[in-house]
Structure formats: C-alpha cells, structure tokens
Coordinates of C-alpha atoms and ligand atoms in Angstrom, one line a residue:
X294 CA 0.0 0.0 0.0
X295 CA 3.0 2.4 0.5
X296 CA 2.8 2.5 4.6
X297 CA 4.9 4.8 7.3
X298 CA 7.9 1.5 8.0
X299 CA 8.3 1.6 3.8
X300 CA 8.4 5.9 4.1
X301 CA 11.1 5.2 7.1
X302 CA 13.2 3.5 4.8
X303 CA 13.3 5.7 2.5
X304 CA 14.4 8.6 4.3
X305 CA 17.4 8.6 3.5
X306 CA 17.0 8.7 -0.1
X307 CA 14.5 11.4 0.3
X308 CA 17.5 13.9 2.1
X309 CA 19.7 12.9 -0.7
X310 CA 17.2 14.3 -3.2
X311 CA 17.7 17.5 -1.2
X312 CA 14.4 18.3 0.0
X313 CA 13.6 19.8 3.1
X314 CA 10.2 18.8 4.1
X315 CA 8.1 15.9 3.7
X316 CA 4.2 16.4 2.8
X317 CA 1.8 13.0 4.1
X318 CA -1.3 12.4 2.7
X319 CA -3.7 11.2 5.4
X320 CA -2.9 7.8 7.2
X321 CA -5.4 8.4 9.9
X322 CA -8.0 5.2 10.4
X323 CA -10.4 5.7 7.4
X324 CA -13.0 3.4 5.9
X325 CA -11.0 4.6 2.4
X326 CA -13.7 6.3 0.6
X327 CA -11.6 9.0 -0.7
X328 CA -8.1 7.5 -0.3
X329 CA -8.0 8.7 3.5
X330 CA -9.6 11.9 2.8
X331 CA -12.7 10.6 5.5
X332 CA -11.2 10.5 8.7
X333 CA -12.9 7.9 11.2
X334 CA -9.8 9.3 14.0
X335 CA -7.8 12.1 13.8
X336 CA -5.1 10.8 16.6
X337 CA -4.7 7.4 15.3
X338 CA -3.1 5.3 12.5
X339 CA -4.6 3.3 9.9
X340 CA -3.2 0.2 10.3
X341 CA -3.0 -0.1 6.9
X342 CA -0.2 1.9 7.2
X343 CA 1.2 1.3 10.5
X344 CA 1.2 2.2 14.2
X345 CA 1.7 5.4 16.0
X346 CA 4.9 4.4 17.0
X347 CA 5.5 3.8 13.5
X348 CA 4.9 7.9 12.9
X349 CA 7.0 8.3 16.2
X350 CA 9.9 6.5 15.1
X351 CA 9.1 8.1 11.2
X352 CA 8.9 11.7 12.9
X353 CA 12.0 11.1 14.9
X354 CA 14.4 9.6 12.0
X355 CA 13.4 12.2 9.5
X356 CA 14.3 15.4 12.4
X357 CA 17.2 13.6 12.7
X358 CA 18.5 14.0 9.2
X359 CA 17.1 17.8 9.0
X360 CA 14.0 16.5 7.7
X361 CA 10.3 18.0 8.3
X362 CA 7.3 16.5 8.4
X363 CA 3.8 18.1 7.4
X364 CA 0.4 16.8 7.7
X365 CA -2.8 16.6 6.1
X366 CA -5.0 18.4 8.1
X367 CA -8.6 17.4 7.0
X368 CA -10.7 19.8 8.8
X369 CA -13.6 20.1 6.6
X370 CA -15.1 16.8 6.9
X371 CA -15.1 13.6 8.4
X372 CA -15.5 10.3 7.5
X373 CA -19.5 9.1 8.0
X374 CA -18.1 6.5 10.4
X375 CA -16.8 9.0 12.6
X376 CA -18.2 8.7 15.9
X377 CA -18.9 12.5 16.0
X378 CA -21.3 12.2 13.0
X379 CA -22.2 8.8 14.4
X380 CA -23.7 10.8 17.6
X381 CA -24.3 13.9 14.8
X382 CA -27.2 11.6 13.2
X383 CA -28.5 9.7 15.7
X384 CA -31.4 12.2 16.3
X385 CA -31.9 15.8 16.1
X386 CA -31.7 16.7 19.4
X387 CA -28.2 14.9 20.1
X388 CA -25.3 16.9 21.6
X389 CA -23.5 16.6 18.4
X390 CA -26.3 17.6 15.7
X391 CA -24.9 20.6 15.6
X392 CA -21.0 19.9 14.7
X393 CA -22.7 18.9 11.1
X394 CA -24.7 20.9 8.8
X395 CA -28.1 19.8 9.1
X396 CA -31.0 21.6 7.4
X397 CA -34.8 20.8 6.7
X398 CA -35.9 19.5 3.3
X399 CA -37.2 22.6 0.9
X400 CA -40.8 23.6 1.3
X401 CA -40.8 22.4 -2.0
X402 CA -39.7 18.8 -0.6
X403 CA -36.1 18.8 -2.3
X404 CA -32.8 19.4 -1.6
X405 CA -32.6 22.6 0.7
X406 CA -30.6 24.6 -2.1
X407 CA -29.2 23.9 -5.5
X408 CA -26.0 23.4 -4.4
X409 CA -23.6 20.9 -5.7
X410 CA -20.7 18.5 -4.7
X411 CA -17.4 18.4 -6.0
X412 CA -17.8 14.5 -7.0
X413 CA -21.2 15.1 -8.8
X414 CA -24.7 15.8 -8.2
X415 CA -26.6 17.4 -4.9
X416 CA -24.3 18.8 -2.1
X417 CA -27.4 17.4 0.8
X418 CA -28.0 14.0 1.2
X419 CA -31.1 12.8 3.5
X420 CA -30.6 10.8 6.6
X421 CA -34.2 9.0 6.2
X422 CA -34.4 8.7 10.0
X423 CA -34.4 11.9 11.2
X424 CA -35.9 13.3 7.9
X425 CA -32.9 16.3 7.6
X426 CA -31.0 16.7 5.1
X427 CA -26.7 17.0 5.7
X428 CA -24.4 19.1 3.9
X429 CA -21.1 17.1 1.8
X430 CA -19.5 19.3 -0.6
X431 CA -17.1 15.9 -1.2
X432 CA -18.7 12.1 -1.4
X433 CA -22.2 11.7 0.9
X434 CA -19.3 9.6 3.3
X435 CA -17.7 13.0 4.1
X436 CA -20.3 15.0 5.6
X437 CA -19.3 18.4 6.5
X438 CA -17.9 19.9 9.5
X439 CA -20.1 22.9 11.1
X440 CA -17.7 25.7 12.1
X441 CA -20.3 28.0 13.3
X442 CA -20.5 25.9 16.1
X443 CA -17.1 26.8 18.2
X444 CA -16.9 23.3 19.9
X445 CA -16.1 22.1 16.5
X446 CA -13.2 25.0 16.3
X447 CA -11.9 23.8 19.6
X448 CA -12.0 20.2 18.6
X449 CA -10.1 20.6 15.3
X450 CA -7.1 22.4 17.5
X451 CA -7.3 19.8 19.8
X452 CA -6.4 17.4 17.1
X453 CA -3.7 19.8 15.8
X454 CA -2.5 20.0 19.1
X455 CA -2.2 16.7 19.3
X456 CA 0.1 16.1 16.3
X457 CA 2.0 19.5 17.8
X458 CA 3.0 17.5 21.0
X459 CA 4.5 15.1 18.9
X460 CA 6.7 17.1 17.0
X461 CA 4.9 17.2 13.9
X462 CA 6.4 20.8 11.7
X463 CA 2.4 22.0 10.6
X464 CA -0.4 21.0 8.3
X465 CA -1.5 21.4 4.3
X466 CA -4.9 21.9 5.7
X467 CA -7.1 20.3 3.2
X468 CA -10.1 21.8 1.2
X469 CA -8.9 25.3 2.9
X470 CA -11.7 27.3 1.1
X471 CA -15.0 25.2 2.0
X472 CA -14.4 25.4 5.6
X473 CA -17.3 27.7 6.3
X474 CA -20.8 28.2 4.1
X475 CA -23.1 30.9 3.4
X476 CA -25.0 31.4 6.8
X477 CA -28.3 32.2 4.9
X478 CA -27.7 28.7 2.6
X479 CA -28.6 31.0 -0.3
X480 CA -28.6 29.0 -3.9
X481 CA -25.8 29.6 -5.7
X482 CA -26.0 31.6 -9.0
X483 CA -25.5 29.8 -12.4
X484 CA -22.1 29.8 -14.1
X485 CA -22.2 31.7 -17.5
X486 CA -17.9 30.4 -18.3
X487 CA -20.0 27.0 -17.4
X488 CA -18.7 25.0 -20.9
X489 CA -19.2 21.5 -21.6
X490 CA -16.9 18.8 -20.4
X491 CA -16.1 21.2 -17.1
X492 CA -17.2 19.8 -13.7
X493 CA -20.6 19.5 -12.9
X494 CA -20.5 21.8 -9.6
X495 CA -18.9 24.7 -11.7
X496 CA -22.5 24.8 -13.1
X497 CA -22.7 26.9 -10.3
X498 CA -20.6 30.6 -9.4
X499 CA -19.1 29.3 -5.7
X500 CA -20.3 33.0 -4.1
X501 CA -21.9 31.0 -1.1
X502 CA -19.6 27.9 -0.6
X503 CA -16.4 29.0 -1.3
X504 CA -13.8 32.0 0.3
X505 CA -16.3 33.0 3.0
X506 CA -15.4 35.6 5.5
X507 CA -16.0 33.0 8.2
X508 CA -13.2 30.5 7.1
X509 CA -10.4 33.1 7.3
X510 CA -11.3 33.3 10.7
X511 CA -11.1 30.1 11.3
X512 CA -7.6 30.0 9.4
X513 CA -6.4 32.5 11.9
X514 CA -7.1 30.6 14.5
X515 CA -5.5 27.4 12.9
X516 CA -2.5 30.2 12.4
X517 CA -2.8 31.1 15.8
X518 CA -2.1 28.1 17.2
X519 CA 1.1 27.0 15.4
X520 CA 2.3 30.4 15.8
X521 CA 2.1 28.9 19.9
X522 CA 4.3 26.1 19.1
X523 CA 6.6 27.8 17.2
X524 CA 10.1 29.2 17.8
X525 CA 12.8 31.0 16.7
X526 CA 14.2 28.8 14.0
X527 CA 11.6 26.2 14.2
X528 CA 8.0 27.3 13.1
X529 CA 5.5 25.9 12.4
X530 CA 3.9 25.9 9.3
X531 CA 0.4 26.4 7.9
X532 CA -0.3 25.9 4.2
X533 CA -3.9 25.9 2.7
X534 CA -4.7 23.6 -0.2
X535 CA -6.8 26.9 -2.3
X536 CA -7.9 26.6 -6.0
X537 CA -8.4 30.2 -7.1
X538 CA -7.4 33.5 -8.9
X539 CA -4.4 35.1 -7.5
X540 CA -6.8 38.1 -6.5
X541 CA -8.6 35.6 -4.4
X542 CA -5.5 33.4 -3.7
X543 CA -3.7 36.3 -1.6
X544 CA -6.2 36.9 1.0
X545 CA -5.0 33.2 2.3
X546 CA -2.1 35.0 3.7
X547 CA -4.4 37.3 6.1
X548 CA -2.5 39.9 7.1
X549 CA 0.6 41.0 9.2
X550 CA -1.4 41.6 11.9
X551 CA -3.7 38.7 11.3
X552 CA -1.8 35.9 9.5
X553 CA -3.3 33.2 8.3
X554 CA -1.6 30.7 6.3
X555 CA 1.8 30.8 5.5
X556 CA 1.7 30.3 2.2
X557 CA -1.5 29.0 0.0
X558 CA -0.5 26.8 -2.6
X559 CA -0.1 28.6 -6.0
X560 CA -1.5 26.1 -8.5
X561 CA -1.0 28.2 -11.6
X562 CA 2.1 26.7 -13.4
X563 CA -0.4 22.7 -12.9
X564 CA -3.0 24.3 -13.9
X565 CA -1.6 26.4 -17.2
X566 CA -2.9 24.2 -20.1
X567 CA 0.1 22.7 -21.9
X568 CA -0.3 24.9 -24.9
X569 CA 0.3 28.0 -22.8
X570 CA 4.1 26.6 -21.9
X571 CA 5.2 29.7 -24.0
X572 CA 7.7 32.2 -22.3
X573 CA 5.1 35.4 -22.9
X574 CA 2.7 33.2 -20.9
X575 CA 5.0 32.1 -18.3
X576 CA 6.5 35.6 -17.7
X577 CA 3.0 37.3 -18.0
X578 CA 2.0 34.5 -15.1
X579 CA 4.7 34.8 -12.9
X580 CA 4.6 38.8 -13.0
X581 CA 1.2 38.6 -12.2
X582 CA 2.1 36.7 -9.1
X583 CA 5.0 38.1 -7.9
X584 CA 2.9 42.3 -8.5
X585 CA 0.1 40.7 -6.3
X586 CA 1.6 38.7 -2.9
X587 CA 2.0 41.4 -0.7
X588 CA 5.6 42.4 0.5
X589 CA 5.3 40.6 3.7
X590 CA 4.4 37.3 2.4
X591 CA 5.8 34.4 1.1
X592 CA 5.0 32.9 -2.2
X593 CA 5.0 29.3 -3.3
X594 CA 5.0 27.6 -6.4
X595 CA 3.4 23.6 -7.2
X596 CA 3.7 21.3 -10.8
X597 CA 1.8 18.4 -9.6
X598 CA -0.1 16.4 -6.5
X599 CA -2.5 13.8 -6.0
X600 CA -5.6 15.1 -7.9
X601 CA -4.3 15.9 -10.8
X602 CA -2.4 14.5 -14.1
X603 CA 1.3 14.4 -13.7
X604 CA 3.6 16.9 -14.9
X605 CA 5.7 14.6 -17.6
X606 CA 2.3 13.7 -18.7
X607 CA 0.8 17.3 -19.1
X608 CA 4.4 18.6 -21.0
X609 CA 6.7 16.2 -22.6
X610 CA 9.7 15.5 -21.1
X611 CA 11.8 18.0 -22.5
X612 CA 9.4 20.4 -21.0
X613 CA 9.2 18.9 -17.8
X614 CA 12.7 19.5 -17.4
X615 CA 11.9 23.2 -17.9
X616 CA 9.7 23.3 -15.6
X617 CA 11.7 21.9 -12.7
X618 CA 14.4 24.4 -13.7
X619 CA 11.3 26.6 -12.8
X620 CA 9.9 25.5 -10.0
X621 CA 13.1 25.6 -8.2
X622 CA 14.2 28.8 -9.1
X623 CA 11.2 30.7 -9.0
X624 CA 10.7 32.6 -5.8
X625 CA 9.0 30.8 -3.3
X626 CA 8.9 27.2 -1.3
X627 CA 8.6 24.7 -4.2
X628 CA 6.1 21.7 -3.6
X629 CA 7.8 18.4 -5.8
X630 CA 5.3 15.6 -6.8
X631 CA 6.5 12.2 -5.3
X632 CA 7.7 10.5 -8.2
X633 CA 7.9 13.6 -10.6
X634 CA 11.4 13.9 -10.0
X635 CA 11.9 10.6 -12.1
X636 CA 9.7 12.1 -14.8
X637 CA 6.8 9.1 -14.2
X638 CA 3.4 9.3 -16.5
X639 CA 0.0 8.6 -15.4
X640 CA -1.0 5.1 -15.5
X641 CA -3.2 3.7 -18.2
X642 CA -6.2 2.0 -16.2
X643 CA -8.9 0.4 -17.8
X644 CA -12.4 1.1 -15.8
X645 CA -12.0 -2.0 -13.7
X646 CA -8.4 -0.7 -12.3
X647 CA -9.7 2.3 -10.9
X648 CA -10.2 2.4 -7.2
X649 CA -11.2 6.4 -7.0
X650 CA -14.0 6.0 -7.8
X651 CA -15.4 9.5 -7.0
X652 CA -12.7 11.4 -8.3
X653 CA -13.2 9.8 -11.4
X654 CA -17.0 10.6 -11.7
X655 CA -15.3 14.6 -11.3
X656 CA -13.5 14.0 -14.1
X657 CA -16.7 12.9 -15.8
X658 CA -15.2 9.5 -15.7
X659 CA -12.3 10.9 -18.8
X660 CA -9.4 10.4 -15.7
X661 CA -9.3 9.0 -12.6
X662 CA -6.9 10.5 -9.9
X663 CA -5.1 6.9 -9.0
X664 CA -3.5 8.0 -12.8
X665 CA -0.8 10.2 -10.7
X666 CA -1.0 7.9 -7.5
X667 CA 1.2 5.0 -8.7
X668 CA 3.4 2.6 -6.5
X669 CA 6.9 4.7 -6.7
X670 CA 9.4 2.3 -8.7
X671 CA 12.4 2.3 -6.9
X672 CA 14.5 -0.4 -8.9
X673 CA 13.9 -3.1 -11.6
X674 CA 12.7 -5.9 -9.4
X675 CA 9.0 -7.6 -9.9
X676 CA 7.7 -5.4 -7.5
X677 CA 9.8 -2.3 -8.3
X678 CA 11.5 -2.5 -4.3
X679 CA 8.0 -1.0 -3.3
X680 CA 6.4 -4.3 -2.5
X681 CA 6.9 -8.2 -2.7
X682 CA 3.1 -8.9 -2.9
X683 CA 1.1 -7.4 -5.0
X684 CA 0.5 -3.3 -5.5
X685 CA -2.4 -1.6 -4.5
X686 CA -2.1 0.2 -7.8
X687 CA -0.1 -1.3 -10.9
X688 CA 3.2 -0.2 -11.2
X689 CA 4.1 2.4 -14.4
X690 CA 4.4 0.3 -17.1
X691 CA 7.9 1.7 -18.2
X692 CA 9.7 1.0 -14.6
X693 CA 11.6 -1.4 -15.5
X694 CA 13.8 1.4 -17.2
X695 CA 12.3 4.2 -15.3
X696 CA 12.7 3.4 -11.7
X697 CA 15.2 5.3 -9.0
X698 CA 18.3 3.3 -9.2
X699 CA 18.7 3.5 -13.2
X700 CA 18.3 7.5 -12.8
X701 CA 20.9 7.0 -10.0
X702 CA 23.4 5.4 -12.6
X703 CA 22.8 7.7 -15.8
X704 CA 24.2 10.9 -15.3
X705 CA 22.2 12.9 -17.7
X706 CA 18.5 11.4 -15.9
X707 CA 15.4 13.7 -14.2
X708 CA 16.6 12.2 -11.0
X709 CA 20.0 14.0 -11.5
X710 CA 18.5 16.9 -12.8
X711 CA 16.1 17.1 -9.6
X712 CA 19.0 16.4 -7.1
X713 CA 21.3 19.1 -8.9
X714 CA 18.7 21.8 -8.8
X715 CA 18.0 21.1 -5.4
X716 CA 21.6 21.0 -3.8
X717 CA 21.9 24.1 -6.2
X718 CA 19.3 25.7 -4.6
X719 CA 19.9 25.4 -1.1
X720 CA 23.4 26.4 -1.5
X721 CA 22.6 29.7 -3.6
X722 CA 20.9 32.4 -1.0
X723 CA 19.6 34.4 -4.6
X724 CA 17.9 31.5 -5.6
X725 CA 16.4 30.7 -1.9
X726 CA 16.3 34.5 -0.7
X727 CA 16.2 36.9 -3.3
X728 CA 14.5 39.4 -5.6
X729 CA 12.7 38.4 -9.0
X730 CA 13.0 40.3 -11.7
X731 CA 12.6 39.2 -15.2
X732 CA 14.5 40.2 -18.2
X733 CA 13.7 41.1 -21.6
X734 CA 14.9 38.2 -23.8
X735 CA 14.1 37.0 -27.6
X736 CA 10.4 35.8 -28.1
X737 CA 10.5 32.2 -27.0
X738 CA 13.0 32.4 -24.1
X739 CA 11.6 33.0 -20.8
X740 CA 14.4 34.8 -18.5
X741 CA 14.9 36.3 -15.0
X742 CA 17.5 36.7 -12.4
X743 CA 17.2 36.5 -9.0
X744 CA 19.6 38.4 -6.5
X745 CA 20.3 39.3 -3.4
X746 CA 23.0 42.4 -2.3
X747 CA 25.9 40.3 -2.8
X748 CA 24.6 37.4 -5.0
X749 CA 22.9 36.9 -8.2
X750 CA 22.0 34.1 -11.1
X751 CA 20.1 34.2 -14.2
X752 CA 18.1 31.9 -15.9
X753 CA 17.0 31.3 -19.3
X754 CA 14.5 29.0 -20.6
X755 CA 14.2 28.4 -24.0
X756 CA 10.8 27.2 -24.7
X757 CA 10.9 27.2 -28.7
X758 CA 12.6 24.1 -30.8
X759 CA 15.1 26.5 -32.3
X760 CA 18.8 27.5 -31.4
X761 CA 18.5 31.0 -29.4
X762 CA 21.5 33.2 -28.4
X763 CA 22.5 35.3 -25.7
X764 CA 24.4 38.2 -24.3
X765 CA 25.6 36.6 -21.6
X766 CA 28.9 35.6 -20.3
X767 CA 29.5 34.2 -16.6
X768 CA 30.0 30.6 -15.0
X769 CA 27.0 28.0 -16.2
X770 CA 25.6 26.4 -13.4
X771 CA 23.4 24.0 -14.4
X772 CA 21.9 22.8 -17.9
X773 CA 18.5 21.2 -18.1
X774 CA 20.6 18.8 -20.3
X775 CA 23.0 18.5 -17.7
X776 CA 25.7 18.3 -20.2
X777 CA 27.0 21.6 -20.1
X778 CA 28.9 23.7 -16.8
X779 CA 31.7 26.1 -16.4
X780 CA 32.7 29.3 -17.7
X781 CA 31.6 30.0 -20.9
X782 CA 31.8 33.9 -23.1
X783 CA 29.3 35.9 -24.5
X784 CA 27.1 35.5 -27.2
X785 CA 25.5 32.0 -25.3
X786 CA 23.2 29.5 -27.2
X787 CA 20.5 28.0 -25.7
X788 CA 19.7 24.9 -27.5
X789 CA 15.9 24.1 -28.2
X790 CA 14.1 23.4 -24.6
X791 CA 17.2 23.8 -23.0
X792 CA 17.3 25.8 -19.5
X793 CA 20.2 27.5 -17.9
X794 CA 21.1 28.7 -14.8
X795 CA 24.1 31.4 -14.9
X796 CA 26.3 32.9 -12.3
X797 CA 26.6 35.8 -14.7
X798 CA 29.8 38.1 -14.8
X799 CA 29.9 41.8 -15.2
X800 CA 26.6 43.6 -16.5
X801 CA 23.9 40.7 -17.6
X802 CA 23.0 42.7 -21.3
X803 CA 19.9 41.8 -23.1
X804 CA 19.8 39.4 -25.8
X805 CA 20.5 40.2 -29.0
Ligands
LIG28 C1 -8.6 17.7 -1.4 C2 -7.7 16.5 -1.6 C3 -8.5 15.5 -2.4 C4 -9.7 15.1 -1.7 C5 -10.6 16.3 -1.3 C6 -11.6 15.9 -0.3 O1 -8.9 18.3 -2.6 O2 -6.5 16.9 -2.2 O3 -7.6 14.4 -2.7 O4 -10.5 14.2 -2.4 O5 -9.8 17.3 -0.8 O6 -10.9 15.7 1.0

C-alpha cells in the first residue's frame, strides 16, 4: 500500500534528493472512501499503514537528518463513520447535531438549495431517520464539519495539538476554502464560463460555498495556534490547499497583523494548459504573481499532487525539465510531486483498475486520480523494491527502465537533474532568498534573475525548438541537459528546450 515502515526506509534517499520537508497524505484510520480523505480518527493510524509508534519512530528519523514533516489536516469533513457524525445523526436533538450541517428538506420537498458536490450531483444527502437533510461538498461519506459551532473550532485544535506534541512541523490543511458556508444557505448563481466537459458543480458561481469571511477566521485561528508552538528557528507551518485567482488566492495570507496561512498553494504553473508553456505566458503569469503577494508574504510555487495529471504527462519530457528548472528557481517554497522527479506518466487503467472511484466521476469518468498515484518504482525488481506482494495500484508500465536506481546510474537522468537543482538551490541564497526580476529576452525564451545584495543568477528558458542566443557571459551552473557547466563567453546558445542557470559576470546585457 505504501505505509509509514516503507516511508522510514526511505528517508534517506529522500535527504539525498535534497528536499527539506516531507508532505503525508492522510494515514489516519479511514473506511477509504476517498483515499483517506474521510477521517474515522484524527489521533490514530490506519493500520493499513502502520502504528503510531510507527509515525513516532518516522517523525524522529526524519528530524534527525534535518527532515520535516507536514500533515494533512482534513478539517472540513469527516468520514461518516466518525463517531462525532455517528452521535451527529443519531437524532436531532443529540449533543452533536450541531457539529454537522443539518437543514430541513425545501418547502418544496427537495434538496434545501441547489448546491452541488465536487464528485457530482446534490451537495445534501437525506438521513431518512431523522428526515434532515446534511451538507457534503465531497462524497455523501464525508459530511461536513459545522464551524459555526465553536466546539467544532476547539476540537479541530485539539487534534492539531495533538500532532504539535509530537513534533509534527504544521499542516497542508485540506479543502482550505469550504471550511465555512453561506450562513443564509442561499442558492448559488449559475455559471455563465460554465462549458461542456467542465465539472458538474462549476454549473454553479461558488459566491456561497467557497472564500467566506467566516473561514479566514477560522484560518487564523489554525494560524494562531502554530504560531504557539513555534520558535525562533523552528515554526511551524500552515499551508492551505486553495484553487483560485491570485486576486482571491492572496487573501489566504491574512494579514501582518492577522496571518493566516503561511503560504497557500499557488496552482497556476499545474493548472496552465500545456499549450500555454510559451515564455510570454510564463513571464505574463509569474509577473502577475510576484505584483500581487504582498511584500510581507511568502509565495509558493506547485507542478503536480495527487488530484491531478502528472507533470511529464501534461508537458513532454523536454518540457518537464523546464519546468523543474522553474519550479526551483522561481521565488518561493517549491512543492515536488513524489515521483515527478523521475519524470513518471500517469498510468493507463482500464475502468475496472480504478479504485477512486469519486474522483473519477469529477472527471466525468475521462481520468481518474489513481492516474498520478502510482506505487513509486524504486528499482527493476518484480515489485519495483516497493512491494513483494502485490500493489495496491499497478506499477508504471515503463519502470523497468524508469525506476530510481537506473536514474541514480545515468548521469544525464530527471533524477540527476532534480537532485542538482536542489543542492543548487539550497546552496545559492539568490535562488532561496532573493529578488525576481525578469528580463527582456528573444520571443521564445523566458528569462529572470534572482539576487540578493551580494549574490545573483540568471536563468533562461528556451521554450521554442530552435537555437536561441544570448548576451551573456558568466560561470553555467546547471543545464536542463546537464551536459554543459563552467565558464563559458558571450554570445550564449540555448539549444531548443534547454534551460540555464548562470552565475553571470559583469553587466547581464539583453539578448541580441
Ligand atoms: C482535497 C484533496 C483531495 C480530496 C478532497 C476531499 O482536494 O486533495 O484528494 O479528495 O480534498 O478531501
């Protein structure tokens, strides 16, 4: 299954790579609905995947070799099985109705509005007993949390302080945006951009579901609390999983005064369509990104998780390579894919393979999620080093050649790209630390330096299929074909979809 012993003994590879923190998905006890996204215990471990002393041993190893470890908070629902929702819907006068959203049918008899979950059709499902309808904005197994009611607020910290006592470094709480509805359950108003082949629920504009005033304030209070727990050196951190417009996106951070997540994923460079990979859209995006996190803030940039297709499967993997130069050299904490570093592809399931099931009725049954959620293929053996038995998920079919320890022996691979960019990274304070700026540059190439007062690199992304040029001289750092480092003179060619990264010399002129 891929459990907490099998993450243990991969730790070490995983500080090699050069990363600094370590994202879990949840492996709280769960009936497995939505791949542990309905909780049945927040303080427990599936034993699926192991013990608690299992995550004890796991939190301890990775500190020990500077690792951190983040988990998914998934505060906006529980599992049905929970014994909160248990006690919710035994009747309507029990002490926990009230941590749920419960509402009468319509006069009409219906649902009690028109609005719609994320894994198709109504957002209100009817518990025939007590004749009320409850509120799901994911599967009718993950009914929704009521944080109007401030028991619920205080149980939710609870559970985070739970995983605080234990060491834990924060939370990517999930589902950030929903936490909190429309007090008045007013219907929400059709979607005119609505376009075939878009998700059902986008039918509907989100004005009552989604961004409410009332779940910033229960950010801050999440923010709040870690900002307890943290000190100097050590904080910890608070990252909300939020699809939206940057305009929308920013107000995640709250404000100096009032934080509220560190950072909320920025989804922009997954979600820009494939034919869009051009350097005017890339430098128009990242402009807009950089002009609109305020000053104080801290941005972050994401190619690929769990719930969507993988980046070597979106862009080629020429491109991809561009796009890890990217990601870790844009300003900001990057968030690496597991897997992506080896350049893996979605799988190919036929219907009878696929075990998410509600994701892939939101994808109108074109793609299922368990595409970017295969076993990771650590070497050529039957069961890739991930298992002896058999995986919960089939492995990629091209890991016999595509696995960690034949990426480990060729010197040009994604693997050594990946590791190079982020030992390069961590020892450069311009590329960790400093300004953005980008640079004017031939159409097609994509460039920008970032500095500090006493450092400074440039990079240069050539995102055409023709030989570029220029006026550059200065020590290469890196090559996306990793074939190429050292000092080299002005006028510099950038093959087709190559990257560089440049410790420029002198005045950095514009390209010819
Ligand atoms: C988030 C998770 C996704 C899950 C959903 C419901 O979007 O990333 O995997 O299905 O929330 O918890």
């Amino acid at each position: 299954m891929g459990d907490l012993p099998g993450i243990l003994r991969r730790l070490d590879y995983l500080a090699d790579l050069g990363v600094e923190a370590v994202w879990l998905s949840p492996f709280y006890p769960s009936p497995q609905r939505d791949f542990g996204y309905d909780v049945a215990d927040y303080c427990g471990v599936d034993p699926v995947f192991g013990t608690l002393a299992d995550f004890d041993r796991l939190l301890m190893e990775a500190h020990a070799r500077g690792l951190r470890v983040i988990l998914d908070l998934v505060a906006n629902h529980t599992s049905n099985l929970h014994p909160w929702f248990v006690e919710s819907r035994g009747s309507r006068t029990s002490a926990k109705r009230d941590w749920y959203v419960w509402r009468d049918p319509h006069p009409n008899g219906g649902h009690p509005n028109n609005w719609l979950s994320f894994f198709g059709g109504p957002a209100w499902t009817l518990d025939p007993q007590t004749e009320q309808y409850y509120l799901h904005h994911f599967l009718p197994e993950q009914p929704d949390l009521n944080y109007r009611n401030p028991e619920v607020l205080e149980a939710m910290l609870e559970v985070m302080r739970f995983w605080l006592e234990r060491g834990v470094d924060g939370f990517r709480v999930d589902a950030a945006a929903l936490l909190v509805e429309d007090e008045h359950f007013r219907d929400e108003p059709p979607n005119p951009a609505w376009r075939p082949g878009m998700r059902e629920r986008d039918r509907l504009r989100h004005v009552h579901t989604e961004h409410q005033p009332e779940t910033h304030e229960v950010l801050r209070r999440f923010r709040a609390l870690l900002d307890q727990y943290s000190e100097p050196g050590r904080e910890r951190v608070l990252i909300g999983e939020v699809y939206a417009p940057f305009e929308i996106l920013v107000a995640y951070y709250g404000s100096p005064e009032a934080p509220e997540c560190h950072f909320p994923f920025n989804f922009a460079l997954m979600e820009l369509p494939p034919e869009r990979w051009t350097a005017e859209d890339l430098q128009a995006l990242v402009g807009a990104y950089e002009s609109i996190v305020p000053g104080w803030a801290w941005p972050s940039w994401v190619l690929g998780n769990h719930d969507r297709p993988r980046v070597a499967s979106r862009l080629g993997e020429e491109r991809t390579r561009l796009a890890h130069l990217l990601l870790l050299t844009l300003r900001g904490t990057p968030t690496l894919y597991y897997g992506d570093e080896l350049g893996l592809r979605d799988l190919e399931l036929s219907p009878d393979q696929v075990q998410d099931l509600p994701g892939f009725r939101e994808h109108g049954g074109r793609w299922s999620r368990d595409a970017a959620r295969a076993p990771m293929p650590w070497d050529g053996s039957p069961g890739a080093g991930f298992t002896v038995g058999t995986p919960w998920l089939p492995l990629p079919v091209d890991f016999p050649v595509r696995n960690v320890a034949s990426q480990e022996k060729d010197p040009h691979s994604m693997l050594r790209l990946l590791r190079r960019l982020l030992h390069l990274r961590r020892q450069t304070p311009a590329l960790t630390v400093g300004a953005y700026r980008s640079l004017p540059a031939p159409p097609g190439v994509y460039a920008y330096e970032r500095f500090t007062d006493s450092d400074r690199v440039l990079v240069a992304v050539n995102l055409t299929g023709r030989m570029q040029t220029l006026e550059a001289s200065g020590e290469i750092l890196l090559s996306t074909h990793l074939d190429r480092f050292g000092p080299e003179r002005a006028p510099l060619g950038l093959r087709p979809q190559e990257g560089i990264l440049l410790r420029p010399t002198g005045e950095v002129v514009p390209w010819r």
